[in-house]
mmCIF file of C-alpha atoms in Angstrom:
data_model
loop_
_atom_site.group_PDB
_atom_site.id
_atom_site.type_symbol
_atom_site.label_atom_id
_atom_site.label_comp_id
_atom_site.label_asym_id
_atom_site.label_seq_id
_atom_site.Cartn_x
_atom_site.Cartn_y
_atom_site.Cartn_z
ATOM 1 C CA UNK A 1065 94.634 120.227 67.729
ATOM 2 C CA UNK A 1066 96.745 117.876 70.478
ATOM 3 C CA UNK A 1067 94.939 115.794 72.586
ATOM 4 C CA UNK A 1068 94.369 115.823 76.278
ATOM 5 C CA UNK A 1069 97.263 115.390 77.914
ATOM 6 C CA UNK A 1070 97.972 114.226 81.652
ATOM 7 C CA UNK A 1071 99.795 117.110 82.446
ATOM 8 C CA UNK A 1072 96.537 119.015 81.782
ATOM 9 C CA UNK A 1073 94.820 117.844 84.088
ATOM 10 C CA UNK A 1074 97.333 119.339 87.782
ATOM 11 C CA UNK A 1075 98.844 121.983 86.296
ATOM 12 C CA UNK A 1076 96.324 123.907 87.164
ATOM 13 C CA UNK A 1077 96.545 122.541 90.656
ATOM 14 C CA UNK A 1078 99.975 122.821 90.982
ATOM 15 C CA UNK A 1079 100.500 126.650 89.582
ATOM 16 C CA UNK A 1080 103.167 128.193 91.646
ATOM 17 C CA UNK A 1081 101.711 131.682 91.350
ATOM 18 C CA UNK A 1082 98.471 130.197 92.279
ATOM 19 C CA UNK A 1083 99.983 128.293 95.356
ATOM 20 C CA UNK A 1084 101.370 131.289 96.758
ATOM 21 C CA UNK A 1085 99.083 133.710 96.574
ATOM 22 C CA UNK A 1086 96.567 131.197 98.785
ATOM 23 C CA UNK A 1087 99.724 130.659 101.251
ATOM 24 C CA UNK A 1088 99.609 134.707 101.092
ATOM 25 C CA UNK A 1089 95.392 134.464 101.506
ATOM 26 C CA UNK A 1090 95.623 132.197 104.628
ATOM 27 C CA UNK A 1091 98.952 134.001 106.050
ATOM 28 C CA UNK A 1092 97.163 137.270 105.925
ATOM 29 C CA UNK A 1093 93.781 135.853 107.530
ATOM 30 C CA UNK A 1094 95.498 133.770 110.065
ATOM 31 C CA UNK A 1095 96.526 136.851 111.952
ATOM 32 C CA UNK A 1096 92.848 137.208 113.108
ATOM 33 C CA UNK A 1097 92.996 133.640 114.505
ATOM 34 C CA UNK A 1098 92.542 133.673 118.634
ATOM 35 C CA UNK A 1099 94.471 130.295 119.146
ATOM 36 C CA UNK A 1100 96.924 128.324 116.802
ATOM 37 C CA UNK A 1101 95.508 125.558 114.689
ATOM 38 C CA UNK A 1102 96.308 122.155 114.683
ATOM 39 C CA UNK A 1103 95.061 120.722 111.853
ATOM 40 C CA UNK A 1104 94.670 116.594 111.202
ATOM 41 C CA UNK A 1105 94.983 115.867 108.037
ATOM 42 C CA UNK A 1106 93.580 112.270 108.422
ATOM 43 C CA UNK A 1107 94.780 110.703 105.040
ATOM 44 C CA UNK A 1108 98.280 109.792 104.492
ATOM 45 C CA UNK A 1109 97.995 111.185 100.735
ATOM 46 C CA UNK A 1110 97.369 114.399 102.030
ATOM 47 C CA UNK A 1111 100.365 113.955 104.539
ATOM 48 C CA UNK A 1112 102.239 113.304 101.617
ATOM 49 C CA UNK A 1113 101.191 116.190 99.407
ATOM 50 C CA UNK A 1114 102.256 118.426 102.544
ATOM 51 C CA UNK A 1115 105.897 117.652 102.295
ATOM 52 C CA UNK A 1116 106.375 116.794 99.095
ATOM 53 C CA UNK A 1117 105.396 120.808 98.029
ATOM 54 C CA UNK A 1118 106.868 121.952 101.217
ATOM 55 C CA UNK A 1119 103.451 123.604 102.428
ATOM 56 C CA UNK A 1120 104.503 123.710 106.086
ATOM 57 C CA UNK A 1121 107.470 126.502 104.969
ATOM 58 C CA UNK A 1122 104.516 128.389 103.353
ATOM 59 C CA UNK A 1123 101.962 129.077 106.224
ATOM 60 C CA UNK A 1124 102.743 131.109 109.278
ATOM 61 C CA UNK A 1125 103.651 129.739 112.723
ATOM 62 C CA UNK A 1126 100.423 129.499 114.056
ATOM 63 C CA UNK A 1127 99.241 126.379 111.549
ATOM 64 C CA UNK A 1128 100.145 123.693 112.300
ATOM 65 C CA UNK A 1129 99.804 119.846 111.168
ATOM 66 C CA UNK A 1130 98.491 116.555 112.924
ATOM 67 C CA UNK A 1131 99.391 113.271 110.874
ATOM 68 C CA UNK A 1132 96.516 111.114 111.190
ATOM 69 C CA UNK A 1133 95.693 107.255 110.893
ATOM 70 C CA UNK A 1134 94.276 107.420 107.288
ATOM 71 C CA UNK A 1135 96.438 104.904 105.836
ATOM 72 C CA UNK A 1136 95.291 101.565 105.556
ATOM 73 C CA UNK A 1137 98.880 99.605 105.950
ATOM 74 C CA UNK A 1138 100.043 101.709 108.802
ATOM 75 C CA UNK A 1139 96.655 100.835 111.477
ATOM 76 C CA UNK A 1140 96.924 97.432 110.604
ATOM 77 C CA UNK A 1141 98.292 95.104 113.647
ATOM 78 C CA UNK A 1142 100.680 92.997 113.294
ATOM 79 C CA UNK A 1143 99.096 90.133 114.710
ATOM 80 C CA UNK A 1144 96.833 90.680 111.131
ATOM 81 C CA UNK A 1145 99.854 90.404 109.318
ATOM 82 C CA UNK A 1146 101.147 87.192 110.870
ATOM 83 C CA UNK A 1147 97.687 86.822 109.814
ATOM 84 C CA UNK A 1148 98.301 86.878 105.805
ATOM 85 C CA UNK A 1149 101.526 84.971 107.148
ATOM 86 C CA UNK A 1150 99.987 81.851 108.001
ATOM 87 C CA UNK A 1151 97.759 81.706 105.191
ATOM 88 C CA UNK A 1152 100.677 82.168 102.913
ATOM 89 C CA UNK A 1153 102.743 78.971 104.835
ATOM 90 C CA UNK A 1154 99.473 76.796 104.300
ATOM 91 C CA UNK A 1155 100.502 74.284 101.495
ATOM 92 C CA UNK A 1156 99.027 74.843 98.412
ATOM 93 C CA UNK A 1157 97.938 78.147 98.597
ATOM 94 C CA UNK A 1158 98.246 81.585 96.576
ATOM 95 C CA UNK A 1159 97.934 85.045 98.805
ATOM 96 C CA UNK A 1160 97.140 88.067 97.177
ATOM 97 C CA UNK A 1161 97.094 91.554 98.254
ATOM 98 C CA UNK A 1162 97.512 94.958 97.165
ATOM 99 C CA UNK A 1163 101.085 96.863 97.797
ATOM 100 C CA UNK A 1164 103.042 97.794 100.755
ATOM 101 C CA UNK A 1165 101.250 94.904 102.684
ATOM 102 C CA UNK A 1166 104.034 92.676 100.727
ATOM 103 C CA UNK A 1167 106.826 94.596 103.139
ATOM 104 C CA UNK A 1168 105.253 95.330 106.349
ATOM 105 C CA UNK A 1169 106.883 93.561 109.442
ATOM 106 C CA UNK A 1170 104.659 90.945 111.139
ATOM 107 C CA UNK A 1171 105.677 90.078 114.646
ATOM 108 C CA UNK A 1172 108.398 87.458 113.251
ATOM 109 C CA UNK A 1173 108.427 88.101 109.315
ATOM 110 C CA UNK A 1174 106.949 89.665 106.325
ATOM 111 C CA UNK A 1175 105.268 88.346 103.498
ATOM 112 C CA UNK A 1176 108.151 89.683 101.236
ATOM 113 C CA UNK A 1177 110.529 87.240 103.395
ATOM 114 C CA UNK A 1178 108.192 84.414 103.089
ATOM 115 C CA UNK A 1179 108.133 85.369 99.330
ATOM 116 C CA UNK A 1180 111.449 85.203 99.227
ATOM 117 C CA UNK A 1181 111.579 81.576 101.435
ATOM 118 C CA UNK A 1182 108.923 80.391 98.124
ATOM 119 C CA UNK A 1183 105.622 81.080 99.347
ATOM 120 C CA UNK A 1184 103.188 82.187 96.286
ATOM 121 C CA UNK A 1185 102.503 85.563 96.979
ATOM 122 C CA UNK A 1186 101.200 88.135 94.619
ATOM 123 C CA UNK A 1187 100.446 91.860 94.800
ATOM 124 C CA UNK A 1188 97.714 93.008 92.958
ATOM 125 C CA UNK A 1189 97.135 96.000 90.696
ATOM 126 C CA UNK A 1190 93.121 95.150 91.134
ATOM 127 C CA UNK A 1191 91.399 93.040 93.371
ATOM 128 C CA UNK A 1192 89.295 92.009 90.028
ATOM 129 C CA UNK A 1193 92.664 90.022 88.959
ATOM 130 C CA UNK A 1194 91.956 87.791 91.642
ATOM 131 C CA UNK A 1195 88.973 86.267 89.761
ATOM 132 C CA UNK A 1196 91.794 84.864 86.916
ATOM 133 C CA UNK A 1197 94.126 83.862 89.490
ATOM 134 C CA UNK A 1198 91.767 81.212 90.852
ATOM 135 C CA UNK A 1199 90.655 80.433 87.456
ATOM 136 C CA UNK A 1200 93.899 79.709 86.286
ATOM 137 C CA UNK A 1201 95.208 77.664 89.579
ATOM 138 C CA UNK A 1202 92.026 75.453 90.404
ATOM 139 C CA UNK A 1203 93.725 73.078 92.501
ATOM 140 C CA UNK A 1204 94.804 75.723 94.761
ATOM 141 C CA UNK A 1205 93.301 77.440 97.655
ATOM 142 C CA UNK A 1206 93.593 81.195 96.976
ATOM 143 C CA UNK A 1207 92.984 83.999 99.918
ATOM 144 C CA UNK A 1208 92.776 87.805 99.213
ATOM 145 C CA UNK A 1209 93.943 89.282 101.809
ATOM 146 C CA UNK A 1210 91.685 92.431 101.728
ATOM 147 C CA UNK A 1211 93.017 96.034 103.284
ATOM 148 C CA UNK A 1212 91.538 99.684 102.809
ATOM 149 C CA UNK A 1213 89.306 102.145 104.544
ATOM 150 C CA UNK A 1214 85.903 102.750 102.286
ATOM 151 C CA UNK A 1215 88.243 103.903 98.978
ATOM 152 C CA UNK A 1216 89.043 100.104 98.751
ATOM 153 C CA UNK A 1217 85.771 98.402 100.144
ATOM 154 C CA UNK A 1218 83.606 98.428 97.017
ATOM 155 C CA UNK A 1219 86.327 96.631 95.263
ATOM 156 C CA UNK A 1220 86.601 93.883 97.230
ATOM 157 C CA UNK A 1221 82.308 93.773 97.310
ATOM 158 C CA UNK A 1222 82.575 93.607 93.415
ATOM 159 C CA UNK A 1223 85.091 90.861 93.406
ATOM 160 C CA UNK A 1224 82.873 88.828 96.084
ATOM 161 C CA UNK A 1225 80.296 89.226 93.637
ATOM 162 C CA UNK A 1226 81.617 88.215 90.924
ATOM 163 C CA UNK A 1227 83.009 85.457 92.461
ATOM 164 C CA UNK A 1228 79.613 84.119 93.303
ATOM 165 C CA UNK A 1229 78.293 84.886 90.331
ATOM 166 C CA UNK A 1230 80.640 82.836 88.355
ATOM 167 C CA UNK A 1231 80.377 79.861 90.956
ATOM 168 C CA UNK A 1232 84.275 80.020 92.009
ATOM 169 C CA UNK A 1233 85.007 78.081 95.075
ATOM 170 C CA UNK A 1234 88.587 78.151 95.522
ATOM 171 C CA UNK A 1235 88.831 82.172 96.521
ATOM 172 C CA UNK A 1236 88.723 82.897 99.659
ATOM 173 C CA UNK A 1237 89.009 86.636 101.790
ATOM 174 C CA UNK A 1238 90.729 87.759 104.698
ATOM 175 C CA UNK A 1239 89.055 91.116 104.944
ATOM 176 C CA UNK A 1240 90.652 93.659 107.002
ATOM 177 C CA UNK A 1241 88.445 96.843 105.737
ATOM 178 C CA UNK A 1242 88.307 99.451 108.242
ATOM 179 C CA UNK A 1243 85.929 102.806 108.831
ATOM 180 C CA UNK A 1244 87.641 106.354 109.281
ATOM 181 C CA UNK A 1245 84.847 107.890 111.783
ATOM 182 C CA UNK A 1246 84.968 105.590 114.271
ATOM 183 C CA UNK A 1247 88.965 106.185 114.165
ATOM 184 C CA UNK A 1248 88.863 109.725 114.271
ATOM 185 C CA UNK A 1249 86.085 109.437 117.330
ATOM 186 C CA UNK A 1250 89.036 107.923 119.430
ATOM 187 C CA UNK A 1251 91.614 110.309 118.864
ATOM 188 C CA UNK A 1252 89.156 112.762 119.857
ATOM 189 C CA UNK A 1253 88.730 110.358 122.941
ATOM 190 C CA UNK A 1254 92.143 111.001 124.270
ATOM 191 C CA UNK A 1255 92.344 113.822 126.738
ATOM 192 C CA UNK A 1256 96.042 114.611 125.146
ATOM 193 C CA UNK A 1257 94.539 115.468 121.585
ATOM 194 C CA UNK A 1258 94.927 118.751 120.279
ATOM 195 C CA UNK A 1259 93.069 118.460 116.999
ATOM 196 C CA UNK A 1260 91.157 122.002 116.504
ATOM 197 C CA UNK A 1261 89.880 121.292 112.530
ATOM 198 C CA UNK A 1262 90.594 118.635 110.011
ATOM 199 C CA UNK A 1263 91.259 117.715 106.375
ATOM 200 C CA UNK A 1264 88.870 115.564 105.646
ATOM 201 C CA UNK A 1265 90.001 112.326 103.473
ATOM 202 C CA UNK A 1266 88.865 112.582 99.775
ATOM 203 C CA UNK A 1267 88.794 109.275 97.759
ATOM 204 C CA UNK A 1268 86.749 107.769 100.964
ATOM 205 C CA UNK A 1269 84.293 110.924 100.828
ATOM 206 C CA UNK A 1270 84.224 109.453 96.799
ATOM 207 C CA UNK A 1271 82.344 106.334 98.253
ATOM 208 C CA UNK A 1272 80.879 106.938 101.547
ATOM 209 C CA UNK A 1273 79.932 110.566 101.017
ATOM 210 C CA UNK A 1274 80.792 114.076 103.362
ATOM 211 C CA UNK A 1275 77.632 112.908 105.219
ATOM 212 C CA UNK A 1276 79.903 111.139 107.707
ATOM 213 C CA UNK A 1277 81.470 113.723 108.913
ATOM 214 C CA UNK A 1278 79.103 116.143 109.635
ATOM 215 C CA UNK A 1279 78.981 114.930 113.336
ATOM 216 C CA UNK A 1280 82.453 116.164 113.661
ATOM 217 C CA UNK A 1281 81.880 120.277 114.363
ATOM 218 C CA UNK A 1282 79.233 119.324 116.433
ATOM 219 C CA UNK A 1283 80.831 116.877 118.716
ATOM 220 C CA UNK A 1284 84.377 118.523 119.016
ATOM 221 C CA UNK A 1285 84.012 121.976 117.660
ATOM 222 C CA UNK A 1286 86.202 120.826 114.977
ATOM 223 C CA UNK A 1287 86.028 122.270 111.380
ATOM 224 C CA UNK A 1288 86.331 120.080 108.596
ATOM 225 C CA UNK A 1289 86.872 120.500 104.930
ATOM 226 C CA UNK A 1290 86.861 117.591 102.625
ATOM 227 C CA UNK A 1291 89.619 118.402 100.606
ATOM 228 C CA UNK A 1292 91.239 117.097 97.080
ATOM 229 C CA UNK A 1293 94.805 116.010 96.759
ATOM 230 C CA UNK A 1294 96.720 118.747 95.087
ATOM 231 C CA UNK A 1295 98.451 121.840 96.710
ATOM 232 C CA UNK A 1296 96.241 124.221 95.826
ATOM 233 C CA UNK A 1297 93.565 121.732 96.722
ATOM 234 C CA UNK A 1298 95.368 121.549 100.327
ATOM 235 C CA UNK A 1299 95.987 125.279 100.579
ATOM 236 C CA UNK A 1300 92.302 126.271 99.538
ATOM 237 C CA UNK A 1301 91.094 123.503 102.297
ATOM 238 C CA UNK A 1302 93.107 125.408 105.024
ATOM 239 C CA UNK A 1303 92.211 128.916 103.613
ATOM 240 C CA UNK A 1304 88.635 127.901 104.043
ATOM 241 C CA UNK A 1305 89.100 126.396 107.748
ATOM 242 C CA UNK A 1306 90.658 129.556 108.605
ATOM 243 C CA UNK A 1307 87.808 131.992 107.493
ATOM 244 C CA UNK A 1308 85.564 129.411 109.796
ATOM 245 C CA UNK A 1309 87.267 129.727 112.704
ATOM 246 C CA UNK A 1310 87.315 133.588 111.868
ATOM 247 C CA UNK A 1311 83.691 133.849 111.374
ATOM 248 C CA UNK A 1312 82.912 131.611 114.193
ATOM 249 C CA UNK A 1313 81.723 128.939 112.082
ATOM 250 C CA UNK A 1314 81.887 125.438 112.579
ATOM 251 C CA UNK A 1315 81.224 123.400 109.699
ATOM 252 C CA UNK A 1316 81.436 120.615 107.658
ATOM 253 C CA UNK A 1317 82.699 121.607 104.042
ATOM 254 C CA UNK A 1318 83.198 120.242 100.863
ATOM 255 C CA UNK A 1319 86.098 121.500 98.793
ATOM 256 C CA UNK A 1320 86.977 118.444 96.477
ATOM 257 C CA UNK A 1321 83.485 119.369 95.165
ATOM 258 C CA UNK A 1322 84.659 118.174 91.816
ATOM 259 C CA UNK A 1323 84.522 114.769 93.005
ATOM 260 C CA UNK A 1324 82.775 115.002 96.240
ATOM 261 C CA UNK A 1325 79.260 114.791 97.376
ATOM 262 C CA UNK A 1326 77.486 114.878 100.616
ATOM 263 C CA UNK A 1327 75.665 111.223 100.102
ATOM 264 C CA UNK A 1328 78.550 110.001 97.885
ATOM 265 C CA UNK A 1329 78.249 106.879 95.482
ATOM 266 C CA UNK A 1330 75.247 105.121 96.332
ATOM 267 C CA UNK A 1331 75.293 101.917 94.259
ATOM 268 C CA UNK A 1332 78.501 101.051 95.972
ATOM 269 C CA UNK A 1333 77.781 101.813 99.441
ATOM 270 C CA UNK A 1334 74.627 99.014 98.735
ATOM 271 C CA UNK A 1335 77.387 96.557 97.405
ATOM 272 C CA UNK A 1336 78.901 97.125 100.467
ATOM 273 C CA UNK A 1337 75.826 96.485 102.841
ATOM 274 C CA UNK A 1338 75.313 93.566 100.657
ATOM 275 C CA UNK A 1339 78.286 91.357 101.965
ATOM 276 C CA UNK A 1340 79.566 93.393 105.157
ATOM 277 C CA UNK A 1341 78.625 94.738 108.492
ATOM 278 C CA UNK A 1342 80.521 96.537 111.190
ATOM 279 C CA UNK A 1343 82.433 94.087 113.578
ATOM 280 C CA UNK A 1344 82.252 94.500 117.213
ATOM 281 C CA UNK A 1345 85.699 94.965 117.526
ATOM 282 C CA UNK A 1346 88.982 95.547 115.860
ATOM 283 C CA UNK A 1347 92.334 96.497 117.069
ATOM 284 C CA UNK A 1348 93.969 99.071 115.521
ATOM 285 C CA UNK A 1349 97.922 99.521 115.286
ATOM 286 C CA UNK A 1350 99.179 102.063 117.694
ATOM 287 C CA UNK A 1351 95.436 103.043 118.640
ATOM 288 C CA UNK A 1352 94.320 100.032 120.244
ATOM 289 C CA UNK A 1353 90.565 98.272 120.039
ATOM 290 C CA UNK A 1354 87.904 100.945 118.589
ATOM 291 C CA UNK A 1355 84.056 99.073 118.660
ATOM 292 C CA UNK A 1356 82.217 99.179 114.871
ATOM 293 C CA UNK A 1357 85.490 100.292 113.313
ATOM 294 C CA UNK A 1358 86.068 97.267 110.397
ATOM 295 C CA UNK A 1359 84.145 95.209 108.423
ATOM 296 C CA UNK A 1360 83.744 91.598 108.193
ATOM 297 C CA UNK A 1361 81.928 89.223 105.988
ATOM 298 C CA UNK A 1362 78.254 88.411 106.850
ATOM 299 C CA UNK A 1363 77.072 85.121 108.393
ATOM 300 C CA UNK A 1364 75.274 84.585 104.561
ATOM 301 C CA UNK A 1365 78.987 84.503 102.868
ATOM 302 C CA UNK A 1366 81.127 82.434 105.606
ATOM 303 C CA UNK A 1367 81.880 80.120 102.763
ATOM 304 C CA UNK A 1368 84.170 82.571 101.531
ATOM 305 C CA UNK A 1369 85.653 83.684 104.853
ATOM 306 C CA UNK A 1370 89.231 82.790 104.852
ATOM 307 C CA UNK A 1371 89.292 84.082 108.517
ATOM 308 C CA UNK A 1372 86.181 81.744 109.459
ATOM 309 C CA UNK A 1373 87.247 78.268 107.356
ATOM 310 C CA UNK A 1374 91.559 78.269 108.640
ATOM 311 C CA UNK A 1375 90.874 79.848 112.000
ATOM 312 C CA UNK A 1376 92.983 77.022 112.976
ATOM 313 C CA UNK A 1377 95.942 78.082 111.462
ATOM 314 C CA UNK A 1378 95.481 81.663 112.318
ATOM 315 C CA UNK A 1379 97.410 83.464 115.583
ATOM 316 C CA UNK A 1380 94.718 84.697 117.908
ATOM 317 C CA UNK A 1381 97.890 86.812 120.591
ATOM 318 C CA UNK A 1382 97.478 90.859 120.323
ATOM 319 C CA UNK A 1383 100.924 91.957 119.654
ATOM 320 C CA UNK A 1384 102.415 95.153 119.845
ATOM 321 C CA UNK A 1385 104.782 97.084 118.493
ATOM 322 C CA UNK A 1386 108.607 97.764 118.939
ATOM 323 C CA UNK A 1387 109.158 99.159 122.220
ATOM 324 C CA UNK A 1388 111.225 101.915 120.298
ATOM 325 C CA UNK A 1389 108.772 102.693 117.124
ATOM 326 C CA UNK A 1390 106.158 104.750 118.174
ATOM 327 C CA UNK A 1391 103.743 104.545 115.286
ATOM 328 C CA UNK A 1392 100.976 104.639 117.001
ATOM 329 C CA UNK A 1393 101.386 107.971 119.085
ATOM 330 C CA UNK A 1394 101.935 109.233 115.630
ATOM 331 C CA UNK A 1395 98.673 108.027 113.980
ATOM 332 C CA UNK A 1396 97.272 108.995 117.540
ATOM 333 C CA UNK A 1397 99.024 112.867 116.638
ATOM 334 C CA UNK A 1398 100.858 112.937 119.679
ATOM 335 C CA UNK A 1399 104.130 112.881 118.022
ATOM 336 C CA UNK A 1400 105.997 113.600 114.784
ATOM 337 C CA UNK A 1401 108.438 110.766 112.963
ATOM 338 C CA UNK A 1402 111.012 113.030 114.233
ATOM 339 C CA UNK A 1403 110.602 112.732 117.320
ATOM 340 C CA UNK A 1404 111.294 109.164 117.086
ATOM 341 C CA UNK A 1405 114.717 108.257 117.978
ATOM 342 C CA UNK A 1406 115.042 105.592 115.524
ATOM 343 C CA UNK A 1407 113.724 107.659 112.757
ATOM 344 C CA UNK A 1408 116.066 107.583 109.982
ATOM 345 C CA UNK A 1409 118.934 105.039 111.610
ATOM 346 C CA UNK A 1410 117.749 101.768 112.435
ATOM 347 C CA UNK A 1411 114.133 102.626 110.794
ATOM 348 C CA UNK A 1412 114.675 103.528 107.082
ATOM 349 C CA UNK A 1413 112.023 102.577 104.188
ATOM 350 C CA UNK A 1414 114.935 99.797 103.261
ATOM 351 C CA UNK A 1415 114.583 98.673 106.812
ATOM 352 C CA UNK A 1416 111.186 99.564 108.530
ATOM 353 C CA UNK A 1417 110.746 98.906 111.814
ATOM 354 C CA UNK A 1418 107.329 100.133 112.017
ATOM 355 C CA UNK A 1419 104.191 100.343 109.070
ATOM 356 C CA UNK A 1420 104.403 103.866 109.168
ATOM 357 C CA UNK A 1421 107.832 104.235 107.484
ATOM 358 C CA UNK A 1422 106.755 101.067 105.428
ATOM 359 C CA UNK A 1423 103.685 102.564 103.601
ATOM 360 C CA UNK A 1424 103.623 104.884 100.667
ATOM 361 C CA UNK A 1425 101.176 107.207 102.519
ATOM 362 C CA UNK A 1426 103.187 106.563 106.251
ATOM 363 C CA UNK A 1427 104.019 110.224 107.974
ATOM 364 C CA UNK A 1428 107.889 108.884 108.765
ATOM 365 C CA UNK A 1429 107.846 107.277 104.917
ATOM 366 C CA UNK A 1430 106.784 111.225 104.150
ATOM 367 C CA UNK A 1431 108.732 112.819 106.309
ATOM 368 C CA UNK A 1432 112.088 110.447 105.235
ATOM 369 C CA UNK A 1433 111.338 111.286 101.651
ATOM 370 C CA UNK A 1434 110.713 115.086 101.521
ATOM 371 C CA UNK A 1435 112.442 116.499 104.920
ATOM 372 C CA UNK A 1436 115.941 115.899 103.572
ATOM 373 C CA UNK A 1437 117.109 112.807 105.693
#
């Protein structure tokens, strides 16, 4: 008898018969529907899984999709890049981060041009590598340069940790952790926003639990089903927001229950609460300043605050975009890539003029890879 094998584990979730009869379910259901829906799918993997299995062409006219700011390289200013930057340009320093931060466009460069100009920068497969970095270069000053919403956060805690434990004193972090309710509070702000339901993100539901969403239907009449990654996953989360709005429900639901829970994983929301708390303030790309919405170090672990101990060398101007990238109405869901005019000509993934054609989980990366440009 074979092993386990990774196909074993999605075919299931990827059966074509399976996929359409759901996209049959929710087209037959969805004639009952009063008004269209306009669905947010807040995570960029789930933006992603849209195109790539060409979901849209499935469902009927009146579904449709909003691309929301779930991705932790497209919300991130760029005056936090020129952030990572500077640290990189300080002399004898190492910066390490994880992926697409490496290629997205500061206000002047990009830490894969100042890679290229010398500067030691790494990207890291795990924050935990980090830890032998240091150990390996102790006459260097080496910054993580920390991004994610709560997926990421209880990596970068562990790390911390560990790098107490073991007494390390040349790593330092730049942490740049940010919170999806406060985000998705305001979108819902804008009078423009015509969110009517929502996917709810699933590896942050891993860590911080459903519970945080369950303000959601009450606040904005909004459905929301915390849904896995996979089409069926997807189709089965929009199948169930339909028979809600059907049956005049408005709930929070779990469908990634294979994974998801409503308090989530404890012991790492507590390693969390052990070295962050909220900021006041953060600035989000495209979105603008949202209170609470990011973590930063507490007071008890400045020593390790790279944004604390080279404040001097740090730029402290907001800066904003491109005046022709409009990122940010996208992540707000007041616009779709294409309806940027630079989508696809000047602003390619080889030459991104904005983060959200940069990142692997951007809507105008998605949209450039799947929507035959």
């Amino acid at each position: 008898m074979s092993g386990l094998q990774l196909k074993d584990l999605y075919d299931g979730f990827r059966n074509p018969d399976v996929i359409i009869a759901l996209a049959e379910s929710i087209t037959d259901e969805a004639k009952a529907l009063t008004a269209p829906l306009h669905i947010m799918e807040v995570c960029g993997g789930h933006t992603h899984t849209i195109m790539k299995y060409g979901l849209k062409q499935l469902l009927p006219e009146n579904i449709d999709f909003i691309h929301g700011p779930g991705c932790p390289v497209c919300i991130m200013p760029k005056e936090r890049i020129d952030h990572a930057i500077a640290l990189a340009q300080m002399e004898d320093t190492i910066l390490l981060t994880l992926g697409d931060m490496i290629r997205v466009p500061g206000s002047k460069s990009s830490l894969a041009l100042e890679r290229a100009k010398g500067h030691d920068i790494r990207a890291l497969y795990s924050p935990l590598d980090a830890i032998r970095i240091a150990l390996e270069n102790p006459d260097k000053q080496v910054v993580f340069f920390a991004i994610g919403f709560e997926t990421t956060t209880p990596m970068t805690a562990a790390l911390l940790e560990q790098t107490v434990q073991k007494g390390i004193i040349n790593l330092y972090f730049h942490i740049n952790h940010v919170l999806v309710p406060p985000a998705v509070d305001a979108i819902m702000a804008d009078d423009r926003a015509r969110i009517n339901a929502f996917i709810g993100p699933a590896h942050v539901s891993v860590i911080s639990g459903a519970k945080i969403y369950q303000t959601l239907p009450k606040s904005y009449g909004t459905p929301v089903v915390v849904s896995g990654f996979e089409p069926v996953d997807v189709l089965q989360s929009i199948l169930m927001i339909v028979r809600q709005k059907n049956e005049g429900r408005c709930e929070m639901e779990i469908q990634y229950n294979r994974s998801v829970t409503l308090e989530g994983n404890i012991k790492a929301q507590a390693m969390i609460e052990k070295f962050m708390e909220p900021r006041a303030h953060f600035r989000w790309r495209g979105i603008g300043d949202i209170p609470h919405s990011a973590l930063a170090l507490k007071e008890a672990y400045a020593k390790y605050d790279a944004e604390k101990l080279f404040a001097d060398h740090l730029p402290t101007q907001p800066i904003d975009d491109h005046k022709l990238c409009i990122c940010g109405t996208i992540l707000k869901g007041l616009a779709k890539p294409h309806d940027c005019q630079v989508f696809g000509t000047a602003c390619t993934p080889n030459t991104p003029m904005g983060s959200c054609m940069v990142s692997s989980e951007g809507a105008c990366n998605a949209y450039y890879r799947y929507g035959e440009v």
